[in-house]
């Protein structure tokens, strides 16, 4: 039983890793930048007062973005408000 659970977990981890590597070029077309939703250190790319991904110093910084599926940004609610497709 333990061996099958470990095998299943390892298989899932490998599948996840391979899926993240093999992202087609069209994936960039199906995402959008969403400002004000990322938690501290979880922003994508450079924005605001920093120049690298993961350097956001506060939660829900309205000048930092996270990539989300296209068309979903403005429906994301945080304790600081709704997501925005434009920086503040």
CSV table of N, CA and C in Angstrom, one decimal:
chain,number,residue,atom,x,y,z
A,1,UNK,N,0.8,-1.2,0.0
A,1,UNK,CA,0.0,0.0,0.0
A,1,UNK,C,0.9,1.3,0.0
A,2,UNK,N,1.9,1.3,0.9
A,2,UNK,CA,2.7,2.5,1.0
A,2,UNK,C,3.5,2.7,-0.3
A,3,UNK,N,3.9,1.5,-0.9
A,3,UNK,CA,4.7,1.6,-2.2
A,3,UNK,C,3.9,2.2,-3.3
A,4,UNK,N,2.6,1.8,-3.4
A,4,UNK,CA,1.7,2.3,-4.4
A,4,UNK,C,1.4,3.8,-4.3
A,5,UNK,N,1.3,4.2,-3.0
A,5,UNK,CA,1.1,5.7,-2.8
A,5,UNK,C,2.3,6.5,-3.1
A,6,UNK,N,3.5,6.0,-2.8
A,6,UNK,CA,4.7,6.7,-3.1
A,6,UNK,C,4.9,6.7,-4.6
A,7,UNK,N,4.6,5.6,-5.3
A,7,UNK,CA,4.7,5.6,-6.8
A,7,UNK,C,3.8,6.5,-7.4
A,8,UNK,N,2.5,6.6,-6.9
A,8,UNK,CA,1.5,7.5,-7.4
A,8,UNK,C,2.0,9.0,-7.2
A,9,UNK,N,2.5,9.3,-6.0
A,9,UNK,CA,3.0,10.6,-5.8
A,9,UNK,C,4.1,11.0,-6.7
A,10,UNK,N,5.1,10.1,-6.9
A,10,UNK,CA,6.2,10.4,-7.7
A,10,UNK,C,5.8,10.6,-9.2
A,11,UNK,N,4.9,9.7,-9.6
A,11,UNK,CA,4.3,9.9,-11.0
A,11,UNK,C,3.7,11.2,-11.2
A,12,UNK,N,2.9,11.6,-10.2
A,12,UNK,CA,2.2,12.9,-10.3
A,12,UNK,C,3.2,14.1,-10.3
A,13,UNK,N,4.3,14.0,-9.5
A,13,UNK,CA,5.3,15.0,-9.5
A,13,UNK,C,6.0,15.1,-10.8
A,14,UNK,N,6.3,14.0,-11.4
A,14,UNK,CA,7.0,14.0,-12.7
A,14,UNK,C,6.1,14.6,-13.8
A,15,UNK,N,4.8,14.2,-13.8
A,15,UNK,CA,3.9,14.7,-14.8
A,15,UNK,C,3.7,16.2,-14.6
A,16,UNK,N,3.7,16.7,-13.4
A,16,UNK,CA,3.5,18.2,-13.2
A,16,UNK,C,4.8,18.9,-13.7
A,17,UNK,N,5.9,18.3,-13.4
A,17,UNK,CA,7.2,19.0,-13.9
A,17,UNK,C,7.2,19.0,-15.4
A,18,UNK,N,6.9,17.9,-16.1
A,18,UNK,CA,6.9,17.9,-17.5
A,18,UNK,C,5.9,18.8,-18.1
A,19,UNK,N,4.7,18.9,-17.5
A,19,UNK,CA,3.7,19.8,-18.0
A,19,UNK,C,4.2,21.2,-18.0
A,20,UNK,N,4.9,21.6,-16.9
A,20,UNK,CA,5.3,23.0,-16.8
A,20,UNK,C,6.4,23.3,-17.7
A,21,UNK,N,7.2,22.4,-18.1
A,21,UNK,CA,8.3,22.6,-19.1
A,21,UNK,C,7.7,22.7,-20.5
A,22,UNK,N,6.7,21.9,-20.8
A,22,UNK,CA,6.2,21.8,-22.2
A,22,UNK,C,5.0,22.7,-22.4
A,23,UNK,N,5.2,24.0,-22.1
A,23,UNK,CA,4.1,25.0,-22.3
A,23,UNK,C,4.2,25.5,-23.7
A,24,UNK,N,3.1,25.3,-24.5
A,24,UNK,CA,3.2,25.8,-25.9
A,24,UNK,C,3.2,27.3,-26.0
A,25,UNK,N,3.7,27.8,-27.1
A,25,UNK,CA,3.8,29.3,-27.3
A,25,UNK,C,2.4,29.9,-27.2
A,26,UNK,N,1.3,29.2,-27.5
A,26,UNK,CA,0.0,29.7,-27.5
A,26,UNK,C,-0.5,30.0,-26.0
A,27,UNK,N,0.2,29.4,-25.0
A,27,UNK,CA,-0.1,29.7,-23.6
A,27,UNK,C,0.0,31.1,-23.3
A,28,UNK,N,1.0,31.8,-23.8
A,28,UNK,CA,1.2,33.2,-23.6
A,28,UNK,C,0.0,34.1,-24.0
A,29,UNK,N,-0.6,33.6,-25.1
A,29,UNK,CA,-1.8,34.3,-25.6
A,29,UNK,C,-3.1,34.0,-24.8
A,30,UNK,N,-3.0,33.1,-23.9
A,30,UNK,CA,-4.2,32.8,-23.1
A,30,UNK,C,-4.1,33.2,-21.7
A,31,UNK,N,-3.1,34.1,-21.4
A,31,UNK,CA,-2.9,34.6,-20.1
A,31,UNK,C,-2.9,36.2,-20.2
A,32,UNK,N,-3.1,36.8,-19.0
A,32,UNK,CA,-3.0,38.2,-19.0
A,32,UNK,C,-2.3,38.6,-17.7
A,33,UNK,N,-1.8,39.8,-17.6
A,33,UNK,CA,-1.2,40.4,-16.4
A,33,UNK,C,-2.3,40.9,-15.5
A,34,UNK,N,-2.3,40.4,-14.3
A,34,UNK,CA,-3.3,40.9,-13.3
A,34,UNK,C,-2.6,41.5,-12.1
A,35,UNK,N,-2.8,42.8,-12.0
A,35,UNK,CA,-2.2,43.6,-10.9
A,35,UNK,C,-3.0,43.6,-9.6
A,36,UNK,N,-2.2,43.6,-8.5
A,36,UNK,CA,-2.8,43.7,-7.2
A,36,UNK,C,-3.3,42.4,-6.6
A,37,UNK,N,-2.9,41.3,-7.2
A,37,UNK,CA,-3.4,40.0,-6.6
A,37,UNK,C,-2.3,39.1,-6.0
A,38,UNK,N,-1.0,39.4,-6.3
A,38,UNK,CA,0.1,38.5,-5.9
A,38,UNK,C,0.4,38.8,-4.4
A,39,UNK,N,0.7,37.7,-3.8
A,39,UNK,CA,1.2,37.8,-2.4
A,39,UNK,C,2.7,38.1,-2.4
A,40,UNK,N,3.2,38.6,-1.3
A,40,UNK,CA,4.6,38.9,-1.2
A,40,UNK,C,5.5,37.8,-1.7
A,41,UNK,N,6.4,38.2,-2.6
A,41,UNK,CA,7.4,37.3,-3.2
A,41,UNK,C,6.8,36.3,-4.3
A,42,UNK,N,5.6,36.5,-4.7
A,42,UNK,CA,5.0,35.6,-5.7
A,42,UNK,C,4.6,36.3,-7.0
A,43,UNK,N,5.1,37.5,-7.3
A,43,UNK,CA,4.8,38.2,-8.5
A,43,UNK,C,5.6,37.6,-9.7
A,44,UNK,N,5.0,37.8,-10.9
A,44,UNK,CA,5.7,37.4,-12.1
A,44,UNK,C,6.4,38.6,-12.7
A,45,UNK,N,7.6,38.4,-13.1
A,45,UNK,CA,8.4,39.4,-13.9
A,45,UNK,C,8.6,40.7,-13.1
A,46,UNK,N,9.2,41.6,-13.7
A,46,UNK,CA,9.6,42.9,-13.1
A,46,UNK,C,8.4,43.9,-13.2
A,47,UNK,N,8.3,44.6,-12.1
A,47,UNK,CA,7.2,45.7,-12.0
A,47,UNK,C,7.4,46.5,-10.8
A,48,UNK,N,6.9,47.7,-10.9
A,48,UNK,CA,7.0,48.6,-9.7
A,48,UNK,C,8.4,48.9,-9.3
A,49,UNK,N,8.7,48.7,-8.0
A,49,UNK,CA,10.0,49.1,-7.4
A,49,UNK,C,11.0,48.0,-7.5
A,50,UNK,N,10.8,46.9,-8.2
A,50,UNK,CA,11.7,45.8,-8.3
A,50,UNK,C,11.9,45.4,-9.7
A,51,UNK,N,13.0,44.6,-10.0
A,51,UNK,CA,13.3,44.3,-11.4
A,51,UNK,C,13.3,42.8,-11.7
A,52,UNK,N,12.8,42.0,-10.7
A,52,UNK,CA,12.8,40.5,-10.9
A,52,UNK,C,11.5,39.9,-10.4
A,53,UNK,N,11.2,38.7,-10.9
A,53,UNK,CA,10.1,38.0,-10.4
A,53,UNK,C,10.4,37.5,-9.0
A,54,UNK,N,9.3,37.5,-8.2
A,54,UNK,CA,9.5,37.1,-6.8
A,54,UNK,C,10.0,38.1,-5.8
A,55,UNK,N,10.2,39.3,-6.3
A,55,UNK,CA,10.8,40.4,-5.4
A,55,UNK,C,9.8,41.3,-4.8
A,56,UNK,N,8.5,41.1,-5.0
A,56,UNK,CA,7.4,41.9,-4.5
A,56,UNK,C,7.6,41.9,-2.9
A,57,UNK,N,7.5,43.0,-2.3
A,57,UNK,CA,7.8,43.1,-0.8
A,57,UNK,C,6.5,43.2,0.0
A,58,UNK,N,5.4,43.4,-0.6
A,58,UNK,CA,4.1,43.4,0.1
A,58,UNK,C,3.0,42.6,-0.6
A,59,UNK,N,2.0,42.2,0.2
A,59,UNK,CA,0.9,41.5,-0.4
A,59,UNK,C,0.0,42.5,-1.2
A,60,UNK,N,-0.5,42.0,-2.3
A,60,UNK,CA,-1.4,42.7,-3.2
A,60,UNK,C,-0.9,44.1,-3.7
A,61,UNK,N,0.4,44.2,-4.0
A,61,UNK,CA,0.9,45.4,-4.5
A,61,UNK,C,0.3,45.7,-5.9
A,62,UNK,N,-0.3,46.9,-6.0
A,62,UNK,CA,-1.1,47.2,-7.2
A,62,UNK,C,-0.2,47.6,-8.4
A,63,UNK,N,1.2,47.6,-8.2
A,63,UNK,CA,2.1,47.9,-9.2
A,63,UNK,C,2.8,46.6,-9.7
A,64,UNK,N,2.5,45.4,-9.1
A,64,UNK,CA,3.0,44.2,-9.4
A,64,UNK,C,1.9,43.2,-10.0
A,65,UNK,N,2.3,42.4,-10.9
A,65,UNK,CA,1.3,41.5,-11.5
A,65,UNK,C,1.7,40.0,-11.4
A,66,UNK,N,0.7,39.2,-11.6
A,66,UNK,CA,0.8,37.8,-11.7
A,66,UNK,C,0.0,37.4,-12.9
A,67,UNK,N,0.5,36.4,-13.7
A,67,UNK,CA,-0.2,36.0,-14.9
A,67,UNK,C,-1.3,35.1,-14.5
A,68,UNK,N,-2.5,35.3,-15.1
A,68,UNK,CA,-3.7,34.5,-14.9
A,68,UNK,C,-4.3,34.2,-16.2
A,69,UNK,N,-5.2,33.2,-16.2
A,69,UNK,CA,-5.9,32.9,-17.5
A,69,UNK,C,-6.7,34.2,-18.0
A,70,UNK,N,-6.6,34.4,-19.3
A,70,UNK,CA,-7.2,35.6,-19.9
A,70,UNK,C,-8.7,35.7,-19.6
A,71,UNK,N,-9.1,36.9,-19.2
A,71,UNK,CA,-10.5,37.1,-18.9
A,71,UNK,C,-10.9,36.9,-17.5
A,72,UNK,N,-10.0,36.5,-16.6
A,72,UNK,CA,-10.3,36.2,-15.2
A,72,UNK,C,-9.8,37.2,-14.2
A,73,UNK,N,-8.9,38.1,-14.6
A,73,UNK,CA,-8.3,39.0,-13.7
A,73,UNK,C,-9.3,39.9,-12.9
A,74,UNK,N,-10.2,40.5,-13.5
A,74,UNK,CA,-11.1,41.4,-12.8
A,74,UNK,C,-12.2,40.7,-12.0
A,75,UNK,N,-12.2,39.4,-12.0
A,75,UNK,CA,-13.1,38.6,-11.2
A,75,UNK,C,-12.4,38.1,-9.9
A,76,UNK,N,-11.1,38.3,-9.8
A,76,UNK,CA,-10.3,37.8,-8.7
A,76,UNK,C,-10.4,38.8,-7.5
A,77,UNK,N,-11.0,38.4,-6.4
A,77,UNK,CA,-11.2,39.3,-5.2
A,77,UNK,C,-10.1,38.9,-4.2
A,78,UNK,N,-9.5,40.0,-3.6
A,78,UNK,CA,-8.5,39.9,-2.6
A,78,UNK,C,-8.9,40.7,-1.4
A,79,UNK,N,-8.3,40.6,-0.2
A,79,UNK,CA,-8.7,41.5,0.9
A,79,UNK,C,-8.4,42.9,0.6
A,80,UNK,N,-7.6,43.2,-0.5
A,80,UNK,CA,-7.3,44.6,-0.8
A,80,UNK,C,-8.1,45.1,-2.0
A,81,UNK,N,-9.0,44.3,-2.5
A,81,UNK,CA,-9.9,44.7,-3.6
A,81,UNK,C,-9.8,43.7,-4.8
A,82,UNK,N,-10.3,44.1,-5.9
A,82,UNK,CA,-10.3,43.2,-7.1
A,82,UNK,C,-9.1,43.4,-7.9
A,83,UNK,N,-8.8,42.3,-8.7
A,83,UNK,CA,-7.6,42.4,-9.6
A,83,UNK,C,-7.9,43.4,-10.7
A,84,UNK,N,-6.8,43.9,-11.3
A,84,UNK,CA,-6.9,44.9,-12.3
A,84,UNK,C,-5.9,44.6,-13.5
A,85,UNK,N,-6.3,44.8,-14.7
A,85,UNK,CA,-5.5,44.6,-15.8
A,85,UNK,C,-4.5,45.8,-16.1
A,86,UNK,N,-4.6,46.8,-15.3
A,86,UNK,CA,-3.7,48.0,-15.4
A,86,UNK,C,-3.0,48.2,-14.0
A,87,UNK,N,-1.8,48.6,-14.0
A,87,UNK,CA,-1.1,48.9,-12.7
A,87,UNK,C,-1.6,50.2,-12.1
A,88,UNK,N,-1.5,50.3,-10.8
A,88,UNK,CA,-1.9,51.5,-10.1
A,88,UNK,C,-0.7,52.2,-9.5
